[in-house]
XYZ file of C-alpha atoms in Angstrom:
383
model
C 0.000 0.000 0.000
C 0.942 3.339 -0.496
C 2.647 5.267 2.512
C 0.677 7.822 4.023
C 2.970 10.918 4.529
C 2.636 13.172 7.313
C 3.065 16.833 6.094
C 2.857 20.260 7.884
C 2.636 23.268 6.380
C 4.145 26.230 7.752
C 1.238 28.318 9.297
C 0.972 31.506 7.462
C -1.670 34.630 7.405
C -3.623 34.937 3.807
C -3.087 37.610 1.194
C -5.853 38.598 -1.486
C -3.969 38.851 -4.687
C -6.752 39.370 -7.700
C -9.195 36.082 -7.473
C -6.509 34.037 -5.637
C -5.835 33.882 -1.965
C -1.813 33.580 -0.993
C -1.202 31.859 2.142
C -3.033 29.944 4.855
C -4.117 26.378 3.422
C -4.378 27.471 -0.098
C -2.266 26.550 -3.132
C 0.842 27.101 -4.118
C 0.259 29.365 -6.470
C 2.605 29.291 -9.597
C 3.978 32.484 -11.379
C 5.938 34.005 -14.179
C 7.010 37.469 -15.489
C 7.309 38.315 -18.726
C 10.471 39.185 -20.931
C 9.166 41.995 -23.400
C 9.536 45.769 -22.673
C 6.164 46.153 -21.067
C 5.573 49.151 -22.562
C 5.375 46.976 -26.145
C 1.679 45.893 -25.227
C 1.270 43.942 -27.989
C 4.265 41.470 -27.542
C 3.297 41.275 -23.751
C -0.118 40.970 -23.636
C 0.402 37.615 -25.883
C 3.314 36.355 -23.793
C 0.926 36.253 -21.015
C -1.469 34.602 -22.836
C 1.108 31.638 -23.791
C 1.478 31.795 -19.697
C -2.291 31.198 -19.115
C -2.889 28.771 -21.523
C 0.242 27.064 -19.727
C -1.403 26.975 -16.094
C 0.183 30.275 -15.220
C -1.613 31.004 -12.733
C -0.319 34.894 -11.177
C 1.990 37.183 -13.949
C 4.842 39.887 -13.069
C 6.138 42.387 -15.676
C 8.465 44.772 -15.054
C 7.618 48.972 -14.682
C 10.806 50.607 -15.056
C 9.693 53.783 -17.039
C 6.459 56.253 -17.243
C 5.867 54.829 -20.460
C 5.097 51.119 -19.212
C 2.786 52.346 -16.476
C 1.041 53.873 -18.869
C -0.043 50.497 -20.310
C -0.845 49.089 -17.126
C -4.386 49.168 -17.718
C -4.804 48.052 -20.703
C -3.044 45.259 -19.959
C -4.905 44.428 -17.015
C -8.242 44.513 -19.375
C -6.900 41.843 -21.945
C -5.932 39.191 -19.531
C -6.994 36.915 -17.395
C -4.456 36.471 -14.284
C -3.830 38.495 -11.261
C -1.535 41.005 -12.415
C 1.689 42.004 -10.210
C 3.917 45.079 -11.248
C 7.961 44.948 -10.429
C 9.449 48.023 -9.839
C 13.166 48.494 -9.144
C 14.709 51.781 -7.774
C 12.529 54.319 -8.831
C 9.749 54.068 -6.244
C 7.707 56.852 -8.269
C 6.994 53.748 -10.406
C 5.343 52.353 -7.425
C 3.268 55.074 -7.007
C 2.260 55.289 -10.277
C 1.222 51.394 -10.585
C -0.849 52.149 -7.875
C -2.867 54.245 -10.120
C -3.848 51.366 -12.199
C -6.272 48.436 -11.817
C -3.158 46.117 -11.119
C -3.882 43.569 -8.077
C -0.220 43.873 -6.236
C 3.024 45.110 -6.619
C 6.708 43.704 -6.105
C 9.408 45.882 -4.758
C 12.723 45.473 -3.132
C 12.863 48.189 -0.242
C 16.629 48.380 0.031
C 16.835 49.906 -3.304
C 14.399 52.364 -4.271
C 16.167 55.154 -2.340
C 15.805 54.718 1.580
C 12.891 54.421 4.232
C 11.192 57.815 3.398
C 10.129 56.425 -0.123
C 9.227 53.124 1.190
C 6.631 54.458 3.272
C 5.344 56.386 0.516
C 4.470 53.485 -1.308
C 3.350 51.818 1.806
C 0.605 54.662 2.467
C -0.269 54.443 -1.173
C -0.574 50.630 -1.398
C -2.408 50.679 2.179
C -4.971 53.543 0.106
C -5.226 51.590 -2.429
C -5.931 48.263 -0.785
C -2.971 46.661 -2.330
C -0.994 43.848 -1.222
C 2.991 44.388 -1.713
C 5.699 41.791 -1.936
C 8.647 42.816 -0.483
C 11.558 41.222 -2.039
C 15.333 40.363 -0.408
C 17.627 39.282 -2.714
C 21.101 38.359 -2.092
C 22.157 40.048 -4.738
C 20.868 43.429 -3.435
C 20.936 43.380 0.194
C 21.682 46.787 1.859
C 25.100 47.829 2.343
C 25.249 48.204 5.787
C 23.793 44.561 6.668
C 26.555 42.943 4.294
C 28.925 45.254 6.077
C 27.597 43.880 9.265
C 27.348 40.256 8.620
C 30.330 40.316 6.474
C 28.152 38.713 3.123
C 25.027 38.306 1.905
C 24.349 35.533 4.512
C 20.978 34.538 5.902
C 21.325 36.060 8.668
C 21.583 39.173 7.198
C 18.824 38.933 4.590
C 16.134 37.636 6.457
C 16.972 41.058 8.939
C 16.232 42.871 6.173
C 13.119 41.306 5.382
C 12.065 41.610 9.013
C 12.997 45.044 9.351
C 10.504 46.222 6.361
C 7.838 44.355 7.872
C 8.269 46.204 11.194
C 8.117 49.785 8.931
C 5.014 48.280 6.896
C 3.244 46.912 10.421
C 4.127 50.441 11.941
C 1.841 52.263 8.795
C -0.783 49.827 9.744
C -0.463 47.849 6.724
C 0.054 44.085 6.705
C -0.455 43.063 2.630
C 2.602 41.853 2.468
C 4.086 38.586 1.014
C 7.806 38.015 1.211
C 10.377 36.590 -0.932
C 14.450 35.843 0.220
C 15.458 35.288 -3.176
C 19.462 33.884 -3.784
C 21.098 32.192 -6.753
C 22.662 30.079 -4.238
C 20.915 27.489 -3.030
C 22.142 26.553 0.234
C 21.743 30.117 1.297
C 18.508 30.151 -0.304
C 17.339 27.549 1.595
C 18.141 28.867 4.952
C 16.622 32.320 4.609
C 13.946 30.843 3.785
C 13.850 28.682 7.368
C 15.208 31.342 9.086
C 12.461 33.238 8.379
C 9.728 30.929 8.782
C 10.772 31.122 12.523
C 10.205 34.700 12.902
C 7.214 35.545 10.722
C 4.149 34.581 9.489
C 4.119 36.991 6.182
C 3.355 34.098 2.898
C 6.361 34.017 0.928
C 6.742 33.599 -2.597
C 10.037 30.906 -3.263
C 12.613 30.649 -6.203
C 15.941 30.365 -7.295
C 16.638 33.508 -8.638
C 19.243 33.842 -11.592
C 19.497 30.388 -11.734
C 20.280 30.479 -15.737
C 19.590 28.038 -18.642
C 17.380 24.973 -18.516
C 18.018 22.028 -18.001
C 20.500 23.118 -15.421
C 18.909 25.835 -14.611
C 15.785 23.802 -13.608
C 17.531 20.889 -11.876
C 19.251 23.783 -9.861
C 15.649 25.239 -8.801
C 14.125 21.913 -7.653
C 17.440 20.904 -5.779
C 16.676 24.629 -4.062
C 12.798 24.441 -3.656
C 12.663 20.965 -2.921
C 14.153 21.413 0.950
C 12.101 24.572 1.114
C 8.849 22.771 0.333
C 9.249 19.895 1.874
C 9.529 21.910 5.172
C 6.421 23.343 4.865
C 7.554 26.721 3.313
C 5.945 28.550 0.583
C 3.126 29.907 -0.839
C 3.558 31.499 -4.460
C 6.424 30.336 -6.661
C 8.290 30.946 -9.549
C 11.168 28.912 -12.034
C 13.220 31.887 -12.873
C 14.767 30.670 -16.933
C 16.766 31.989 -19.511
C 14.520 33.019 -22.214
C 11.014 32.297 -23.302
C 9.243 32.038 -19.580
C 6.235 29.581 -20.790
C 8.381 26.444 -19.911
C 8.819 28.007 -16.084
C 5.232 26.719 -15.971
C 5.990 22.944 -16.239
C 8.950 22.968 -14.185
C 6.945 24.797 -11.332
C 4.041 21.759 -11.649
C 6.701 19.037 -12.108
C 8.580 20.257 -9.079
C 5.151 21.043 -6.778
C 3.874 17.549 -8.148
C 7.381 15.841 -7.024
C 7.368 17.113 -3.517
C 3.786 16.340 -3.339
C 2.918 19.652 -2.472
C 0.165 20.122 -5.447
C -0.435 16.910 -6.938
C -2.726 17.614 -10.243
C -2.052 14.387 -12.544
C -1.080 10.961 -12.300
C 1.954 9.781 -11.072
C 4.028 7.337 -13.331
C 6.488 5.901 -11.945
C 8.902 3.069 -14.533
C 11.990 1.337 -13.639
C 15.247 1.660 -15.605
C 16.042 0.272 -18.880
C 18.361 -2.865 -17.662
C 18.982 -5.915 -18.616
C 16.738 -7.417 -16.719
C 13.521 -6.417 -18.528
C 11.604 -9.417 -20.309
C 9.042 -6.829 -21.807
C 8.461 -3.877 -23.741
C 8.605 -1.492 -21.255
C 9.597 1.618 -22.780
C 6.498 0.942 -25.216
C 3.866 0.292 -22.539
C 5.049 3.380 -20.280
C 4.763 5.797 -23.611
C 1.398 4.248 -24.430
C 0.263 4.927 -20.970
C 1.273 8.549 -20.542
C -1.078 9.511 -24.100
C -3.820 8.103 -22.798
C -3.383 9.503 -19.380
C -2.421 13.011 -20.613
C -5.626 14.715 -19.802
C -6.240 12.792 -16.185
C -6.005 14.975 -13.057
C -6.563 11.811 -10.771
C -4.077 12.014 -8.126
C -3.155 8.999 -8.219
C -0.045 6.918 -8.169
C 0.790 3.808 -11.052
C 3.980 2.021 -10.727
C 4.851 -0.088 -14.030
C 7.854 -2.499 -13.346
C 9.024 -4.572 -16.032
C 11.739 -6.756 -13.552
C 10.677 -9.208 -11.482
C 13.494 -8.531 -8.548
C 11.941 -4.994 -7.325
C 8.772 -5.432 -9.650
C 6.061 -6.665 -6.852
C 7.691 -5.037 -4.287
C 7.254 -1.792 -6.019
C 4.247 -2.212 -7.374
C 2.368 -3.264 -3.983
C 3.679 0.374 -2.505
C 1.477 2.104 -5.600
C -2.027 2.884 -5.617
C -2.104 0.839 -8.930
C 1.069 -1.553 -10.508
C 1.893 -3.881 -12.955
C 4.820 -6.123 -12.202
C 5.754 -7.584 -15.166
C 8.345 -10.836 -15.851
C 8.317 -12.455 -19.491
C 5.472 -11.591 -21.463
C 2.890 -11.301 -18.340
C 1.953 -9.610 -15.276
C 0.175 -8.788 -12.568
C -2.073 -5.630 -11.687
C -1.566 -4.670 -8.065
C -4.058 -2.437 -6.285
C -4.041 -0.932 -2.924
C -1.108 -3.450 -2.268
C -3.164 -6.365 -3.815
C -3.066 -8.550 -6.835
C -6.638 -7.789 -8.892
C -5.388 -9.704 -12.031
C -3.177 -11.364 -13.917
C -2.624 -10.215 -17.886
C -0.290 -11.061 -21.011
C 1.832 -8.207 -22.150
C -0.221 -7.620 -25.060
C -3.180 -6.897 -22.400
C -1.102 -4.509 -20.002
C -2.125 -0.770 -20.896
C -5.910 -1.676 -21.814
C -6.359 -3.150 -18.409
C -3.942 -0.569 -16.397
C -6.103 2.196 -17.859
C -9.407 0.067 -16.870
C -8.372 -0.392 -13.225
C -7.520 3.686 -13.329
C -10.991 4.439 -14.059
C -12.641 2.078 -11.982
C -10.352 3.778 -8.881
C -11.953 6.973 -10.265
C -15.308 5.663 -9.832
C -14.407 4.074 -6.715
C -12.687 7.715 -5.248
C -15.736 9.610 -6.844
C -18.153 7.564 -4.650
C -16.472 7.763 -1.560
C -16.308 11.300 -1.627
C -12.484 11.152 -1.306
C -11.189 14.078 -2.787
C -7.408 12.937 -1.748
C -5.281 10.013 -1.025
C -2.072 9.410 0.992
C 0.481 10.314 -1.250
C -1.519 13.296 -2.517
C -2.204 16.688 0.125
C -4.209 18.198 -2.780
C -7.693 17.973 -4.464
C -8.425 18.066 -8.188
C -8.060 21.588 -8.033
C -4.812 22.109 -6.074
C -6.056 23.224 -3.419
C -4.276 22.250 -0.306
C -5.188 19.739 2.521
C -2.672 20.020 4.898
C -1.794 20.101 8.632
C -0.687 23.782 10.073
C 1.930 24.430 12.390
């Protein structure tokens, strides 16, 4: 039988971004930002609509001159996600992003010019009833913590992110998710528990900078995997070289791998070895087509040796263990029927809609291996 995992989620207040909720026991949310000059409404507006029809689910672009505020609207009419607006250094960009129908914006206090235009665009934000991410990156941190703490350490970053909080919370305004972004991932990973212990703020997670896939992508999930896994994060974001629609997948593939947001079926084959006695590399392709469009969270082992095949297979919600030519179907951990190789995929693909049927009936919208419902949403323990 499958092992039931015991997860906790790190217990964190909830932040109204557009039509999705940030935080508390809601999903991880995935994001992108686009690479065109935003001002270039044409070329941006369909970037973002590559990113929806990819699952993007919450969209950044940048607003580094007058003229790309200017467009704000109009973007925000033509599209269909919760739209954020970065701004870097020039907080009167902040300000006048808050003049537009956008549903948050991202800054990074330590460099648009010291406290006294930070809590400009707090009051503004707080007017406007817009949340604010306030982003630490390593790569920015204020001079006088790295002077302090003698690099861009944890240490030092997530005292930056709690000293901004402590400014916001002193305007009265508490909108605020929080990101302690690094291209390393060790110190990534600490900030990011570090801060966990000291706040309750939702925090969006990444590897930032981390370059060119497939590297690039390996690098994030070796980052984000620790992170998650512990219960941290609540928006987050693949940063690649290049065309951003393929940040999509890797977000899903990575949320789906740490069981965090489970939204397909998981397919699970052992290595091409010499042990195999049957097609294996066949039956696996044949069974990801005709599972492409399932969102049944549900786990299907397909072992084509019989030295870890039953073994495997029992610890699936469905398996085939599979010797010369024939196998068996496991389910729950039991044998439901034996079938010839020829047989395999037809009856897999029966047994995975007759657990739909069964899951459908019993009202179970989850199972053990899976902390998320059809839609992503979250079901997990708080701490």
């Amino acid at each position: 039988m499958t092992y039931r995992h015991t997860f906790q989620r790190h217990k964190t207040r909830e932040v109204r971004v557009g039509d999705k909720v940030v935080g508390g026991d809601n999903p991880i949310w995935v994001q992108s930002m686009t690479t065109p000059d935003t001002h270039d409404l044409e070329a941006t507006v369909e970037q973002i609509h590559r990113l929806e029809e990819a699952g993007c689910e919450i969209v950044r672009v940048t607003v580094p001159k007058p003229q790309d505020a200017a467009v704000l609207t109009e973007i925000k009419k033509r599209i269909h996600l919760p739209l954020i607006c970065d701004i870097h250094f020039d907080y009167k960009m902040a300000l006048a992003a808050l003049d537009h129908p956008v549903d948050k914006i991202r800054i990074n206090p330590g460099n648009i010019g010291g406290y006294d235009r930070y809590r400009q665009v707090i009051r503004k934000a707080k007017t406007k009833g817009m949340p604010m991410r306030i982003g630490v990156n390593a790569g920015s941190l204020e001079r006088e913590l790295v002077e302090k703490h003698g690099f861009p350490c944890p240490p030092a970053m997530v005292e930056s992110a709690l000293r901004y909080i402590e400014i916001a919370e002193s305007e009265g305004y508490h909108d605020m998710i929080v990101s302690l972004k690094s291209s390393d991932v060790i110190t990534a990973v600490e900030a990011y528990r570090l801060y966990a212990k000291q706040a309750d703020y939702p925090t969006h997670i990444g590897i930032t900078e981390a370059g060119k896939a497939p590297y690039a992508v390996t690098k994030s999930a070796c980052g984000l995997a620790p992170i998650l896994l512990d219960g941290f994060g609540d928006t987050i974001r693949i940063s690649l070289l290049g065309d951003p629609v393929p940040e999509i997948q890797a977000a899903f593939d990575i949320l789906q791998a740490t069981q965090r947001r489970v939204r397909k079926p998981e397919l699970i084959a052992c290595p091409t070895c010499g042990r195999l006695e049957i097609d294996l590399e066949g039956i696996v392709a044949q069974v990801e087509k005709r599972l492409a469009h399932k969102t049944t969270a549900v786990k299907i082992s397909i072992l084509g040796c019989i030295v870890n095949g039953p073994g495997e297979a029992r610890e699936a919600d469905l398996g085939i263990a599979a010797g010369k030519g024939k196998g068996v179907i496991f389910k729950r951990g039991e044998i439901v029927r034996h079938v010839e190789e020829r047989e395999m995929v037809d009856a897999l693909l029966e047994e995975v809609e007759t657990w739909e049927q069964e899951e459908a009936a019993s009202g179970r919208l989850t199972n053990g291996h899976n902390p998320a419902d059809a839609n992503g949403r979250v079901k997990l323990p708080v701490v």
